[in-house]
Amino acid sequence: RGVDRLAERYGRLVSAYPYTTMAFAVCVGFLLATGNVTSRSFEARSSVLYVPQHAPLAKLRDDMWVTFGPPPDPYIVTISRADGGDILTRESLLGVMSLHEA
């Protein structure tokens, strides 16, 4: 019943100020598209995501990272040309594929 009232109030607000609502939606979309509104950093390392942060294993992981440095992420590879040229050429892409097959 409370959600029903909230939806009704929201609908009335939007219908009372349609241009303001559209302008607000366009502004929010623009800010998100340009990267001015960002969330916290994205974390993709499984050793951080799937280990409870206050578990003994997390303490051991943190100690290991302090001693030896963080492990490399084997799933992310950054490729660029040494001369700074365009990587999206046929020759460059064939060179990258030959590295992958080696």
CSV table of C-alpha atoms in Angstrom, one decimal:
chain,number,residue,atom,x,y,z
A,1,ARG,CA,0.0,0.0,0.0
A,2,GLY,CA,2.9,2.4,0.8
A,3,VAL,CA,4.6,1.6,-2.5
A,4,ASP,CA,1.3,2.3,-4.3
A,5,ARG,CA,1.1,5.8,-2.7
A,6,LEU,CA,4.7,6.5,-3.6
A,7,ALA,CA,4.2,5.5,-7.2
A,8,GLU,CA,1.1,7.7,-7.4
A,9,ARG,CA,3.0,10.7,-6.0
A,10,TYR,CA,5.9,10.1,-8.3
A,11,GLY,CA,3.5,9.9,-11.3
A,12,ARG,CA,1.8,13.1,-10.4
A,13,LEU,CA,5.1,14.9,-9.9
A,14,VAL,CA,6.3,13.7,-13.3
A,15,SER,CA,3.0,14.6,-15.0
A,16,ALA,CA,3.0,18.1,-13.4
A,17,TYR,CA,6.5,18.9,-14.5
A,18,PRO,CA,7.2,16.9,-17.7
A,19,TYR,CA,9.9,19.3,-19.2
A,20,THR,CA,11.7,19.5,-15.9
A,21,THR,CA,11.7,15.7,-15.6
A,22,MET,CA,13.0,15.3,-19.2
A,23,ALA,CA,15.7,17.9,-18.6
A,24,PHE,CA,16.8,16.2,-15.4
A,25,ALA,CA,16.9,12.8,-17.1
A,26,VAL,CA,19.0,14.2,-20.0
A,27,CYS,CA,21.4,15.9,-17.5
A,28,VAL,CA,21.9,12.7,-15.5
A,29,GLY,CA,22.4,10.7,-18.7
A,30,PHE,CA,24.9,13.2,-19.9
A,31,LEU,CA,26.9,13.2,-16.6
A,32,LEU,CA,27.0,9.4,-16.6
A,33,ALA,CA,28.0,9.2,-20.3
A,34,THR,CA,30.8,11.7,-19.9
A,35,GLY,CA,32.2,10.0,-16.7
A,36,ASN,CA,31.6,13.0,-14.4
A,37,VAL,CA,29.6,10.8,-12.1
A,38,THR,CA,31.5,7.7,-11.3
A,39,SER,CA,31.0,5.0,-8.8
A,40,ARG,CA,33.8,3.5,-6.6
A,41,SER,CA,36.6,1.7,-8.3
A,42,PHE,CA,35.8,-1.5,-10.1
A,43,GLU,CA,37.2,-4.6,-8.4
A,44,ALA,CA,37.7,-7.7,-10.5
A,45,ARG,CA,40.4,-9.6,-8.7
A,46,SER,CA,38.9,-12.9,-7.4
A,47,SER,CA,41.3,-12.9,-4.4
A,48,VAL,CA,39.7,-9.7,-3.2
A,49,LEU,CA,36.1,-10.4,-4.2
A,50,TYR,CA,35.7,-13.9,-2.8
A,51,VAL,CA,37.7,-13.8,0.4
A,52,PRO,CA,35.9,-12.3,3.4
A,53,GLN,CA,37.9,-9.1,4.3
A,54,HIS,CA,38.2,-9.9,8.0
A,55,ALA,CA,39.0,-13.6,7.6
A,56,PRO,CA,42.5,-15.0,8.6
A,57,LEU,CA,43.1,-15.7,4.9
A,58,ALA,CA,42.6,-12.1,4.0
A,59,LYS,CA,45.2,-11.1,6.6
A,60,LEU,CA,47.6,-13.6,5.1
A,61,ARG,CA,46.9,-12.3,1.6
A,62,ASP,CA,47.6,-8.7,2.7
A,63,ASP,CA,50.8,-9.8,4.4
A,64,MET,CA,51.9,-11.6,1.2
A,65,TRP,CA,51.1,-8.5,-0.9
A,66,VAL,CA,53.1,-6.3,1.4
A,67,THR,CA,56.1,-8.7,1.2
A,68,PHE,CA,56.0,-9.7,-2.5
A,69,GLY,CA,53.7,-7.1,-4.1
A,70,PRO,CA,50.3,-7.8,-5.6
A,71,PRO,CA,50.0,-10.7,-8.0
A,72,PRO,CA,49.7,-10.1,-11.7
A,73,ASP,CA,46.2,-10.3,-13.2
A,74,PRO,CA,46.4,-13.0,-15.9
A,75,TYR,CA,43.1,-12.0,-17.5
A,76,ILE,CA,44.0,-8.4,-18.5
A,77,VAL,CA,46.5,-7.8,-21.2
A,78,THR,CA,47.3,-4.3,-22.6
A,79,ILE,CA,48.9,-4.2,-26.0
A,80,SER,CA,50.3,-1.1,-27.7
A,81,ARG,CA,52.7,-0.5,-30.5
A,82,ALA,CA,56.2,0.6,-29.6
A,83,ASP,CA,56.1,3.4,-32.2
A,84,GLY,CA,52.8,4.6,-31.0
A,85,GLY,CA,51.1,3.7,-34.2
A,86,ASP,CA,47.5,2.5,-34.8
A,87,ILE,CA,47.0,-1.0,-33.3
A,88,LEU,CA,43.8,-1.5,-35.3
A,89,THR,CA,45.6,-2.3,-38.6
A,90,ARG,CA,45.7,-5.7,-40.3
A,91,GLU,CA,49.5,-6.1,-39.7
A,92,SER,CA,49.3,-5.1,-36.1
A,93,LEU,CA,46.4,-7.4,-35.3
A,94,LEU,CA,48.1,-10.3,-37.1
A,95,GLY,CA,51.2,-9.6,-35.0
A,96,VAL,CA,49.1,-9.7,-31.8
A,97,MET,CA,47.5,-13.0,-32.9
A,98,SER,CA,50.9,-14.5,-33.6
A,99,LEU,CA,52.0,-13.6,-30.0
A,100,HIS,CA,48.8,-15.3,-28.7
A,101,GLU,CA,49.6,-18.4,-30.7
A,102,ALA,CA,53.2,-18.6,-29.6
